[in-house]
Amino acid sequence: MAPQAELRALDAVIIGAGFAGLYALHRMRDVLGLDARVYEAGDGVGGTWYWNRYPGARCDSESFYYCYSFSEELEQEWEWTSKYPEQPEILGYLNHVADRFDLRRDIQLSTRVTSAEFDESADLWRVRTERGEEISARYVISAVGCLSAANVPDVPGLDRFEGDWYHTGRWPHEGVDFTGKRVGLIGTGSTGIQATPVIAAQADHLTVFQRTANYSIPARNKPLDAEEWAEIKTRYREIRERTRASRAGFPYAPTERSAEDLTPAEQQALCEELWAEGGFRFLWGSFHDLLSNEQTNDIVAEFVRGKIREVVHDPEVAEMLAPKDHPYGSKRPPIDTDYYATFNRDDVTLVDIRRAPIVEITPRGVRTEAGEHELDVIVFATGFDAMTGALLRIDIRGRDGQSLTEKWHGGPRTYLGLQVAGFPNLFTITGPGSPSVLTNMPVAIEQHVEWISDCIEHMRAKGLTRIEAQPDAEEAWVDHVNDVASKTLFIKAASWYVGANIPGKKRVFMPYPGGLIEYGKRCNEVASSGYEGFELGSANA
Ligand code: NA7
């Protein structure tokens, strides 16, 4: 017998309890006074940091600004142990936030939202969960994350594999013991690059299957001591202001420097200096046109290739690891601890699956066109159906029963990455068409949550029950995103930014590459002009 649907009426349903969902709940409930509830598929809060428990998982933005800024008390009471903390510490932080703001009583865990349908006659969403619950809510706020729908490639034979296999984004809570095991790791994105040295240190043998070589920059991770914390805490407001006024949510002044202003020797010296500093400063601190000028990019890309050749002893392996098919930064640039040096170990093998692709998984391992690799464990570090995957796994139907899947058949279309025409009262935190994954995520998340919350406050003050992006505003925004992207080097790479990692996915540049400053300005103008490009109305009118 089908489970009896429980009916529940809320003001806002928030989907997901990661960085975005937790703050959205705090804002909707404690600031606006709405009856809001979070539905979360996992059995704990934390989103990305709940699921990604693979060895070596840590953030790539420095801890003191990879966190919330909305509460000065929270800021003052929390201290990170290191520059780039590991996943358990970040998960601990998000659990602390859930407790500190008493969020748990309005978070329903282990509950996957399966569908949401808009009722035009009442301006209400009808949301269903896989537990058979039905909820009506004026607003649905998607906080499903940009990188949460795990991508396990459809390789023939996986079901016959006699060993164990895991996807890094669905890692077992009890961990995996690689001692004495022959491990195969597929994928060399940020995840594979973080996991490789840690797995190599434990396993009997590690085989890394590389489809695309990646440019990775040393993290130069280090502990943060009491003195550094005292200093950070006194400067927190200034750090936050800089962060919010920056292009990508980092508290560094953008460089105005051009490669042409420097001699080749000076260019090299600058790259050396940034390499020694490590982390994303290497990306943001070199040249202003790094991501738009191929000649400038070549200088930096060649520098990284040179470093790989310096670190990796075997010249053949070094050449395999040196990326040549896309500009530096056109794919999400990884940050590592000892990645390239790991390939100097006798118990680590690099396999080029671009040259000889994987044909099948056999009961004993992985077979490529060049031969079979016997393995006890396979780790898929193969990424995510990014930006759209998690939302499209929910059956979302807007006006006239149109499904979001149909609407986004040719790639995602949004107005400001915040709303979709035909889907009133549905807000997408860090949705496609917003800066999102091209920024330090907590900054983009806070900006979106605050914009959405101000918008709902405005609607309530005016007695309005519906807000909907207008098709022409959406069209113009999509054109603008494409136009900005076309002037960058991002489009020169087959990346997950364009959906290239998912077979059959329409290739469209999904995040907004114009930067947070321009974007934030546009969002503020739209709000202060009375929500230009949106139609607001009332079910009773
Ligand atoms: P990414 O960056 O999407 O990396 C996935 C890796 O897996 C990448 O090297 C892919 O090669 C490889 N891949 C994907 N599918 C396959 C198949 N079918 N066969 C072989 N290799 C494959 O995901 P991550 O988890 O590393 O990082 C995601 C984000 O999380 C990261 O950017 C940060 O924002 C945090 P490809 O490059 O597509 O040739």
Coordinates of C-alpha atoms and ligand atoms in Angstrom, one line a residue:
M1 CA 0.0 0.0 0.0
A2 CA 1.3 3.5 -0.9
P3 CA 2.3 5.5 2.2
Q4 CA -0.4 7.9 3.4
A5 CA 0.7 11.5 2.5
E6 CA 1.1 13.8 5.5
L7 CA 0.1 17.3 4.6
R8 CA 2.1 20.2 5.9
A9 CA 1.8 23.9 5.2
L10 CA 5.0 26.0 5.3
D11 CA 6.1 29.4 4.0
A12 CA 9.4 28.1 2.6
V13 CA 10.9 24.7 1.8
I14 CA 14.6 24.8 1.6
I15 CA 16.3 21.8 -0.1
G16 CA 19.7 20.9 1.3
A17 CA 21.5 21.5 4.6
G18 CA 24.9 22.6 3.4
F19 CA 26.5 26.0 3.6
A20 CA 23.6 27.5 1.6
G21 CA 20.7 25.7 3.2
L22 CA 21.8 26.4 6.8
Y23 CA 22.1 30.1 6.2
A24 CA 18.9 30.2 4.2
L25 CA 17.1 28.6 7.2
H26 CA 18.6 31.1 9.6
R27 CA 17.7 34.0 7.5
M28 CA 14.1 32.9 6.6
R29 CA 13.2 31.8 10.1
D30 CA 15.1 34.0 12.4
V31 CA 15.3 37.2 10.4
L32 CA 12.1 37.1 8.4
G33 CA 10.0 35.0 10.9
L34 CA 8.9 32.6 8.2
D35 CA 7.8 29.1 8.9
A36 CA 10.7 27.4 7.0
R37 CA 12.0 23.9 7.0
V38 CA 15.1 22.3 5.4
Y39 CA 14.8 18.9 3.8
E40 CA 18.1 17.1 3.5
A41 CA 18.8 13.7 1.9
G42 CA 21.8 12.9 4.1
D43 CA 21.5 11.9 7.7
G44 CA 23.6 14.8 8.8
V45 CA 24.0 18.5 8.0
G46 CA 27.0 19.8 6.0
G47 CA 26.2 19.2 2.3
T48 CA 29.4 18.9 0.3
W49 CA 31.3 18.4 3.6
Y50 CA 29.0 15.7 4.7
W51 CA 29.4 13.6 1.5
N52 CA 33.0 14.2 0.5
R53 CA 34.9 12.2 3.2
Y54 CA 37.5 10.8 0.9
P55 CA 41.2 10.7 2.1
G56 CA 42.8 14.1 1.7
A57 CA 39.5 16.1 1.4
R58 CA 40.1 19.7 2.4
C59 CA 39.0 23.2 1.2
D60 CA 41.1 25.1 -1.3
S61 CA 40.2 28.5 -0.1
E62 CA 41.9 29.6 3.1
S63 CA 39.9 28.8 6.2
F64 CA 39.5 32.3 7.6
Y65 CA 37.4 33.4 4.7
Y66 CA 36.0 30.0 3.7
C67 CA 33.3 30.4 6.3
Y68 CA 30.3 32.5 7.1
S69 CA 30.5 36.3 7.6
F70 CA 27.0 37.0 8.7
S71 CA 27.6 36.7 12.5
E72 CA 30.5 38.5 14.2
E73 CA 30.0 36.4 17.3
L74 CA 30.4 33.2 15.2
E75 CA 33.5 34.7 13.6
Q76 CA 35.0 35.5 16.9
E77 CA 34.4 32.2 18.6
W78 CA 35.5 29.9 15.9
E79 CA 39.2 29.2 15.2
W80 CA 40.4 27.0 12.4
T81 CA 43.5 24.9 13.1
S82 CA 45.1 25.4 9.7
K83 CA 45.2 27.4 6.5
Y84 CA 43.3 24.6 4.6
P85 CA 41.5 22.5 7.1
E86 CA 40.4 18.9 6.4
Q87 CA 36.9 17.8 5.8
P88 CA 36.1 16.7 9.4
E89 CA 36.9 20.1 10.7
I90 CA 34.7 21.9 8.1
L91 CA 31.9 19.4 8.9
G92 CA 32.4 20.2 12.6
Y93 CA 32.1 23.9 11.8
L94 CA 28.8 23.4 10.0
N95 CA 27.5 21.3 12.8
H96 CA 28.5 24.0 15.3
V97 CA 26.6 26.5 13.2
A98 CA 23.5 24.2 13.2
D99 CA 23.7 24.1 17.0
R100 CA 24.6 27.6 17.6
F101 CA 21.7 29.0 15.7
D102 CA 19.3 26.3 16.9
L103 CA 18.7 25.2 13.3
R104 CA 18.3 21.4 13.8
R105 CA 14.7 21.6 15.0
D106 CA 13.7 22.8 11.5
I107 CA 15.9 20.4 9.5
Q108 CA 14.5 17.1 8.4
L109 CA 17.4 14.7 7.7
S110 CA 17.3 11.5 5.6
T111 CA 14.6 13.0 3.5
R112 CA 15.1 13.4 -0.3
V113 CA 12.8 15.8 -2.1
T114 CA 11.4 14.0 -5.1
S115 CA 9.1 16.5 -6.7
A116 CA 7.8 20.0 -6.6
E117 CA 4.9 21.3 -8.6
F118 CA 3.6 24.9 -8.8
D119 CA -0.1 25.5 -8.2
E120 CA -0.9 28.7 -10.1
S121 CA -4.3 29.1 -8.6
A122 CA -2.8 29.6 -5.1
D123 CA 0.8 30.7 -5.8
L124 CA 2.0 27.7 -3.8
W125 CA 4.5 24.9 -4.4
R126 CA 3.4 21.3 -3.6
V127 CA 6.6 19.5 -2.6
R128 CA 6.9 15.7 -2.1
T129 CA 9.5 13.7 -0.4
E130 CA 10.5 10.1 -0.9
R131 CA 9.0 9.4 2.6
G132 CA 5.6 10.1 1.1
E133 CA 5.2 13.5 2.7
E134 CA 3.5 16.4 0.9
I135 CA 4.2 20.0 1.8
S136 CA 2.7 23.2 0.5
A137 CA 5.0 26.2 0.5
R138 CA 4.9 29.7 -1.0
Y139 CA 8.6 29.5 -1.7
V140 CA 11.0 26.7 -2.6
I141 CA 14.6 27.6 -2.1
S142 CA 17.1 25.3 -3.7
A143 CA 20.3 24.9 -1.7
V144 CA 21.2 21.6 -3.5
G145 CA 24.8 22.6 -4.2
C146 CA 26.6 22.9 -7.5
L147 CA 28.7 19.8 -7.1
S148 CA 26.6 17.2 -5.4
A149 CA 25.1 14.9 -8.0
A150 CA 27.9 12.3 -8.1
N151 CA 29.0 11.1 -11.6
V152 CA 29.9 7.4 -11.7
P153 CA 30.8 6.8 -15.3
D154 CA 28.9 4.1 -17.1
V155 CA 31.8 1.7 -17.6
P156 CA 30.8 -1.8 -18.7
G157 CA 31.4 -4.5 -16.2
L158 CA 31.4 -2.5 -13.0
D159 CA 28.7 -4.8 -11.6
R160 CA 31.1 -7.8 -12.1
F161 CA 34.0 -6.3 -10.2
E162 CA 35.0 -8.5 -7.3
G163 CA 36.8 -5.9 -5.3
D164 CA 35.3 -2.8 -3.6
W165 CA 34.6 0.5 -5.4
Y166 CA 33.7 3.9 -4.2
H167 CA 32.9 7.4 -5.5
T168 CA 34.7 10.1 -3.6
G169 CA 31.5 12.1 -3.2
R170 CA 29.7 9.2 -1.5
W171 CA 32.5 8.1 0.8
P172 CA 31.7 5.6 3.6
H173 CA 31.5 7.2 7.0
E174 CA 33.6 4.5 8.6
G175 CA 36.4 5.3 6.1
V176 CA 38.3 2.8 3.9
D177 CA 41.4 1.0 4.9
F178 CA 43.8 0.7 1.9
T179 CA 46.5 -1.2 3.8
G180 CA 47.9 -4.0 1.6
K181 CA 45.6 -3.1 -1.3
R182 CA 46.1 -2.5 -4.9
V183 CA 44.1 0.6 -5.6
G184 CA 43.0 2.2 -8.9
L185 CA 42.0 5.8 -8.8
I186 CA 40.1 7.2 -11.8
G187 CA 40.1 11.0 -12.3
T188 CA 42.6 13.7 -11.8
G189 CA 40.5 16.8 -10.9
S190 CA 40.8 18.6 -7.6
T191 CA 39.5 15.5 -5.8
G192 CA 41.8 12.9 -7.4
I193 CA 44.7 15.3 -6.8
Q194 CA 44.0 15.7 -3.1
A195 CA 43.4 11.9 -2.6
T196 CA 46.4 10.6 -4.6
P197 CA 49.2 11.3 -2.1
V198 CA 47.1 10.2 0.9
I199 CA 46.0 6.9 -0.7
A200 CA 49.5 6.3 -2.0
A201 CA 50.9 6.6 1.5
Q202 CA 48.7 3.8 2.7
A203 CA 48.0 1.4 -0.2
D204 CA 50.3 -1.4 -1.3
H205 CA 50.1 0.1 -4.9
L206 CA 48.3 2.9 -6.4
T207 CA 47.4 3.2 -10.1
V208 CA 46.2 6.6 -11.2
F209 CA 44.1 6.6 -14.4
Q210 CA 44.4 10.1 -16.0
R211 CA 42.2 11.3 -18.9
T212 CA 43.2 14.9 -18.7
A213 CA 46.4 16.2 -17.1
N214 CA 45.8 19.0 -14.7
Y215 CA 47.7 22.1 -13.6
S216 CA 48.0 21.9 -9.8
I217 CA 49.5 24.5 -7.5
P218 CA 51.0 23.6 -4.1
A219 CA 48.8 24.6 -1.2
R220 CA 51.6 25.3 1.3
N221 CA 49.2 24.3 4.0
K222 CA 50.3 25.2 7.6
P223 CA 48.8 25.4 11.1
L224 CA 47.4 28.7 12.2
D225 CA 48.6 29.6 15.7
A226 CA 47.0 31.8 18.4
E227 CA 48.9 34.8 17.4
E228 CA 47.8 34.6 13.8
W229 CA 44.2 34.1 15.0
A230 CA 44.3 37.1 17.3
E231 CA 45.5 39.2 14.3
I232 CA 42.8 37.8 11.9
K233 CA 40.1 38.5 14.5
T234 CA 41.0 42.1 14.8
R235 CA 40.9 42.5 11.0
Y236 CA 37.8 40.4 10.3
R237 CA 35.6 43.3 9.2
E238 CA 38.2 44.6 6.8
I239 CA 38.8 41.0 5.5
R240 CA 35.1 40.6 4.8
E241 CA 34.8 44.0 3.1
R242 CA 37.7 43.1 0.8
T243 CA 36.2 39.7 0.1
R244 CA 32.8 41.1 -0.8
A245 CA 34.3 43.8 -3.0
S246 CA 36.5 41.3 -4.9
R247 CA 36.0 39.6 -8.2
A248 CA 35.9 36.1 -6.8
G249 CA 35.3 36.3 -3.1
F250 CA 39.0 36.4 -2.0
P251 CA 40.4 39.1 0.2
Y252 CA 43.2 40.1 -2.1
A253 CA 43.4 43.2 -4.2
P254 CA 43.1 42.2 -7.9
T255 CA 46.3 42.6 -9.9
E256 CA 46.4 45.2 -12.6
R257 CA 49.7 43.8 -13.9
S258 CA 50.2 42.9 -17.5
A259 CA 52.7 40.4 -18.7
E260 CA 53.9 42.9 -21.2
D261 CA 55.1 45.2 -18.4
L262 CA 57.7 42.7 -17.3
T263 CA 60.7 41.2 -18.9
P264 CA 60.7 37.4 -19.3
A265 CA 63.1 37.2 -16.3
E266 CA 60.7 39.3 -14.3
Q267 CA 57.7 37.2 -15.4
Q268 CA 59.5 34.0 -14.2
A269 CA 60.5 35.7 -10.9
L270 CA 56.9 36.7 -10.3
C271 CA 55.7 33.1 -11.0
E272 CA 58.3 31.7 -8.7
E273 CA 57.2 34.1 -5.9
L274 CA 53.5 33.1 -6.3
W275 CA 54.4 29.4 -6.6
A276 CA 56.3 29.7 -3.3
E277 CA 53.3 31.4 -1.7
G278 CA 51.0 28.7 -3.2
G279 CA 47.2 28.4 -3.3
F280 CA 44.8 30.5 -5.3
R281 CA 47.1 33.5 -5.1
F282 CA 48.8 31.8 -8.0
L283 CA 45.6 32.2 -10.0
W284 CA 44.6 35.7 -8.9
G285 CA 48.0 37.3 -8.3
S286 CA 49.8 37.0 -11.6
F287 CA 48.4 38.9 -14.5
H288 CA 45.0 40.6 -14.9
D289 CA 44.4 39.0 -18.3
L290 CA 45.5 35.5 -17.3
L291 CA 42.0 34.1 -18.1
S292 CA 41.4 36.1 -21.3
N293 CA 44.7 36.4 -23.1
E294 CA 46.2 33.2 -24.5
Q295 CA 49.8 34.6 -24.7
T296 CA 49.7 35.6 -21.1
N297 CA 48.2 32.3 -20.1
D298 CA 51.0 30.4 -22.0
I299 CA 53.6 32.1 -19.9
V300 CA 52.0 30.8 -16.7
A301 CA 51.0 27.4 -18.1
E302 CA 54.6 26.8 -19.3
F303 CA 55.9 27.8 -15.9
V304 CA 53.7 25.1 -14.2
R305 CA 54.8 22.6 -16.8
G306 CA 58.4 23.4 -16.0
K307 CA 57.7 22.8 -12.3
I308 CA 56.1 19.4 -13.0
R309 CA 59.2 18.5 -15.1
E310 CA 61.4 19.7 -12.2
V311 CA 59.5 17.6 -9.5
V312 CA 58.8 14.4 -11.4
H313 CA 62.0 12.3 -11.9
D314 CA 60.8 10.1 -14.8
P315 CA 60.7 12.4 -17.9
E316 CA 58.0 10.3 -19.6
V317 CA 55.8 10.5 -16.5
A318 CA 56.4 14.2 -16.2
E319 CA 55.3 14.7 -19.9
M320 CA 52.2 12.7 -19.2
L321 CA 51.4 14.9 -16.2
A322 CA 52.2 18.2 -18.0
P323 CA 48.9 19.6 -19.4
K324 CA 49.0 20.8 -22.9
D325 CA 45.4 20.7 -24.1
H326 CA 43.8 23.6 -22.2
P327 CA 44.9 26.9 -20.8
Y328 CA 45.8 27.2 -17.1
G329 CA 42.6 28.1 -15.1
S330 CA 40.2 27.2 -17.8
K331 CA 39.3 24.1 -15.8
R332 CA 38.9 24.5 -12.0
P333 CA 42.5 24.7 -10.9
P334 CA 43.4 22.2 -8.1
I335 CA 45.6 23.0 -5.1
D336 CA 47.7 20.1 -3.8
T337 CA 50.0 18.8 -1.1
D338 CA 52.8 16.7 -2.8
Y339 CA 50.7 15.6 -5.8
Y340 CA 53.4 15.5 -8.5
A341 CA 56.1 14.2 -6.1
T342 CA 53.9 11.2 -5.4
F343 CA 54.6 9.9 -8.9
N344 CA 58.3 9.5 -7.9
R345 CA 57.2 6.6 -5.6
D346 CA 57.9 3.1 -6.8
D347 CA 54.5 2.0 -5.7
V348 CA 52.6 4.6 -7.8
T349 CA 51.8 4.2 -11.5
L350 CA 50.3 6.7 -13.9
V351 CA 48.2 5.4 -16.7
D352 CA 47.2 7.6 -19.7
I353 CA 43.6 6.7 -20.5
R354 CA 43.4 9.5 -23.1
R355 CA 45.8 7.5 -25.3
A356 CA 44.4 4.1 -24.3
P357 CA 40.9 4.5 -22.9
I358 CA 39.3 2.2 -20.4
V359 CA 37.4 -0.5 -22.2
E360 CA 35.7 -2.3 -19.3
I361 CA 35.9 -3.2 -15.6
T362 CA 36.7 -6.9 -15.3
P363 CA 36.1 -9.0 -12.2
R364 CA 39.8 -8.4 -11.4
G365 CA 40.4 -4.8 -12.3
V366 CA 40.4 -2.2 -15.0
R367 CA 41.1 -3.1 -18.7
T368 CA 42.2 -0.3 -21.0
E369 CA 43.0 -0.6 -24.7
A370 CA 46.6 -1.2 -23.6
G371 CA 46.0 -4.0 -21.1
E372 CA 44.5 -5.1 -17.7
H373 CA 45.4 -3.6 -14.3
E374 CA 44.6 -5.9 -11.4
L375 CA 43.0 -4.1 -8.5
D376 CA 41.4 -4.7 -5.1
V377 CA 39.8 -1.3 -4.9
I378 CA 38.6 1.2 -7.5
V379 CA 38.1 4.8 -6.4
F380 CA 36.1 7.0 -8.8
A381 CA 37.2 10.6 -8.4
T382 CA 35.1 11.3 -11.5
G383 CA 33.3 14.4 -10.3
F384 CA 29.7 15.5 -10.6
D385 CA 26.9 16.3 -12.9
A386 CA 27.7 19.9 -12.0
M387 CA 25.4 22.9 -11.6
T388 CA 22.2 21.3 -12.9
G389 CA 22.4 17.6 -11.9
A390 CA 21.1 17.8 -8.3
L391 CA 18.2 20.1 -9.3
L392 CA 17.2 18.0 -12.3
R393 CA 17.1 14.9 -10.2
I394 CA 14.0 16.4 -8.6
D395 CA 10.9 16.4 -10.8
I396 CA 10.2 20.2 -10.8
R397 CA 7.2 21.4 -12.6
G398 CA 6.3 25.1 -13.0
R399 CA 3.6 27.0 -14.8
D400 CA 1.4 24.8 -17.1
G401 CA 3.1 21.7 -15.8
Q402 CA 6.3 22.4 -17.7
S403 CA 9.2 20.4 -16.3
L404 CA 12.6 22.0 -15.5
T405 CA 14.2 19.1 -17.4
E406 CA 12.3 20.1 -20.6
K407 CA 13.0 23.8 -20.0
W408 CA 16.7 23.2 -19.6
H409 CA 16.9 20.6 -22.4
G410 CA 19.3 22.9 -24.3
G411 CA 21.3 23.9 -21.2
P412 CA 20.3 25.8 -18.1
R413 CA 18.5 29.1 -18.5
T414 CA 18.0 31.5 -15.6
Y415 CA 17.7 35.2 -14.8
L416 CA 20.7 36.1 -12.7
G417 CA 21.1 32.5 -11.7
L418 CA 18.4 33.2 -9.1
Q419 CA 15.2 32.3 -10.9
V420 CA 13.8 30.5 -14.0
A421 CA 11.0 32.0 -16.1
G422 CA 8.0 29.8 -15.8
F423 CA 8.9 28.7 -12.3
P424 CA 7.6 31.4 -10.0
N425 CA 8.7 31.5 -6.3
L426 CA 11.5 29.0 -6.9
F427 CA 14.9 30.5 -6.0
T428 CA 18.2 28.8 -6.8
I429 CA 21.0 29.6 -4.5
T430 CA 24.2 29.7 -6.6
G431 CA 22.2 28.5 -9.6
P432 CA 23.6 28.3 -13.1
G433 CA 24.1 31.8 -14.5
S434 CA 25.5 33.2 -11.2
P435 CA 29.2 33.5 -10.3
S436 CA 28.9 30.5 -7.9
V437 CA 31.7 28.0 -8.6
L438 CA 34.0 30.6 -10.0
T439 CA 34.2 32.2 -6.5
N440 CA 34.9 31.4 -2.9
M441 CA 31.5 29.7 -2.4
P442 CA 30.5 31.0 1.0
V443 CA 30.7 34.6 -0.3
A444 CA 28.5 33.8 -3.3
I445 CA 26.1 31.9 -1.1
E446 CA 25.7 34.7 1.4
Q447 CA 25.1 37.2 -1.3
H448 CA 22.3 35.0 -2.8
V449 CA 20.7 34.2 0.5
E450 CA 20.5 37.8 1.4
W451 CA 19.2 38.9 -1.9
I452 CA 16.5 36.2 -1.8
S453 CA 15.6 37.1 1.8
D454 CA 15.3 40.8 1.0
C455 CA 13.1 40.0 -2.0
I456 CA 10.8 37.9 0.1
E457 CA 10.7 40.6 2.8
H458 CA 9.7 43.1 0.1
M459 CA 7.0 40.8 -1.2
R460 CA 5.5 40.3 2.2
A461 CA 5.6 44.0 3.0
K462 CA 3.6 44.7 -0.2
G463 CA 1.2 41.7 0.2
L464 CA 2.6 40.0 -2.9
T465 CA 2.5 36.2 -3.3
R466 CA 4.3 35.6 -6.6
I467 CA 7.6 36.6 -8.2
E468 CA 8.6 35.3 -11.6
A469 CA 11.5 36.0 -13.9
Q470 CA 10.4 37.3 -17.2
P471 CA 11.3 35.4 -20.4
D472 CA 12.9 38.5 -22.0
A473 CA 15.0 39.3 -18.9
E474 CA 16.1 35.6 -18.8
E475 CA 17.0 35.6 -22.5
A476 CA 19.0 38.8 -22.1
W477 CA 20.9 37.4 -19.1
V478 CA 21.7 34.1 -20.8
D479 CA 23.0 36.1 -23.8
H480 CA 25.1 38.2 -21.4
V481 CA 26.6 35.2 -19.7
N482 CA 27.5 33.6 -23.1
D483 CA 28.9 36.9 -24.3
V484 CA 31.1 37.3 -21.3
A485 CA 32.2 33.7 -21.4
S486 CA 33.1 33.9 -25.1
K487 CA 35.7 36.5 -24.2
T488 CA 37.4 34.3 -21.8
L489 CA 39.7 31.2 -22.0
F490 CA 37.1 29.1 -20.1
I491 CA 35.6 28.1 -23.3
K492 CA 38.8 26.5 -24.5
A493 CA 38.5 23.6 -22.1
A494 CA 36.2 20.6 -22.1
S495 CA 35.3 21.1 -18.4
W496 CA 32.4 20.5 -16.1
Y497 CA 31.8 24.3 -16.3
V498 CA 30.4 23.5 -19.8
G499 CA 29.0 20.0 -18.9
A500 CA 31.7 18.2 -21.0
N501 CA 32.3 15.6 -18.3
I502 CA 28.7 14.2 -18.7
P503 CA 28.1 12.2 -21.9
G504 CA 25.1 13.7 -23.8
K505 CA 24.9 16.9 -21.6
K506 CA 24.4 20.0 -23.7
R507 CA 27.6 22.1 -23.7
V508 CA 26.8 25.5 -22.4
F509 CA 29.0 27.6 -20.1
M510 CA 27.0 27.5 -16.9
P511 CA 28.5 29.8 -14.2
Y512 CA 28.6 33.6 -14.7
P513 CA 32.2 34.6 -15.4
G514 CA 31.8 38.4 -15.0
G515 CA 32.9 38.4 -11.4
L516 CA 31.1 39.1 -8.1
I517 CA 31.5 42.9 -8.2
E518 CA 29.6 43.4 -11.5
Y519 CA 27.2 40.7 -10.6
G520 CA 26.4 42.0 -7.1
K521 CA 25.9 45.5 -8.6
R522 CA 23.4 44.1 -11.1
C523 CA 21.5 42.2 -8.5
N524 CA 21.3 45.3 -6.3
E525 CA 20.1 47.5 -9.2
V526 CA 17.4 45.0 -10.0
A527 CA 16.2 45.0 -6.4
S528 CA 16.3 48.7 -6.0
S529 CA 14.4 49.3 -9.3
G530 CA 11.5 47.3 -7.9
Y531 CA 12.7 44.0 -9.3
E532 CA 13.2 44.8 -12.9
G533 CA 13.0 41.7 -15.1
F534 CA 10.7 40.0 -12.6
E535 CA 6.9 40.1 -12.5
L536 CA 5.4 40.3 -9.1
G537 CA 1.8 39.7 -8.3
S538 CA -0.7 38.3 -5.9
A539 CA -3.0 35.2 -6.1
N540 CA -5.8 37.4 -4.8
A541 CA -5.4 40.1 -7.4
Ligands
NA7_1 P1 36.3 17.0 -11.6 O1 37.0 18.2 -11.5 O2 35.1 16.9 -12.6 O3 37.3 15.9 -12.0 C1 36.9 14.6 -12.4 C2 38.1 13.8 -13.0 O4 37.6 12.6 -13.4 C3 38.7 14.5 -14.2 O5 40.0 14.2 -14.3 C4 37.9 13.8 -15.4 O6 38.6 13.8 -16.6 C5 37.8 12.4 -14.8 N1 36.7 11.7 -15.4 C6 35.4 12.0 -15.4 N2 34.7 11.0 -16.1 C7 35.6 10.1 -16.5 C8 35.5 8.9 -17.3 N3 34.3 8.5 -17.7 N4 36.6 8.2 -17.5 C9 37.8 8.7 -17.0 N5 38.0 9.8 -16.3 C10 36.9 10.5 -16.1 O7 35.7 16.5 -10.2 P2 36.4 16.6 -8.8 O8 35.6 15.8 -7.9 O9 37.9 16.4 -8.9 O10 36.3 18.1 -8.4 C11 35.0 18.7 -8.4 C12 35.0 20.0 -7.7 O11 35.0 19.8 -6.3 C13 36.3 20.8 -7.8 O12 36.5 21.4 -9.0 C14 36.2 21.7 -6.6 O13 35.3 22.8 -6.9 C15 35.6 20.9 -5.6 P3 38.4 15.0 -17.6 O14 39.1 16.2 -17.1 O15 36.9 15.2 -17.7 O16 39.0 14.5 -18.9

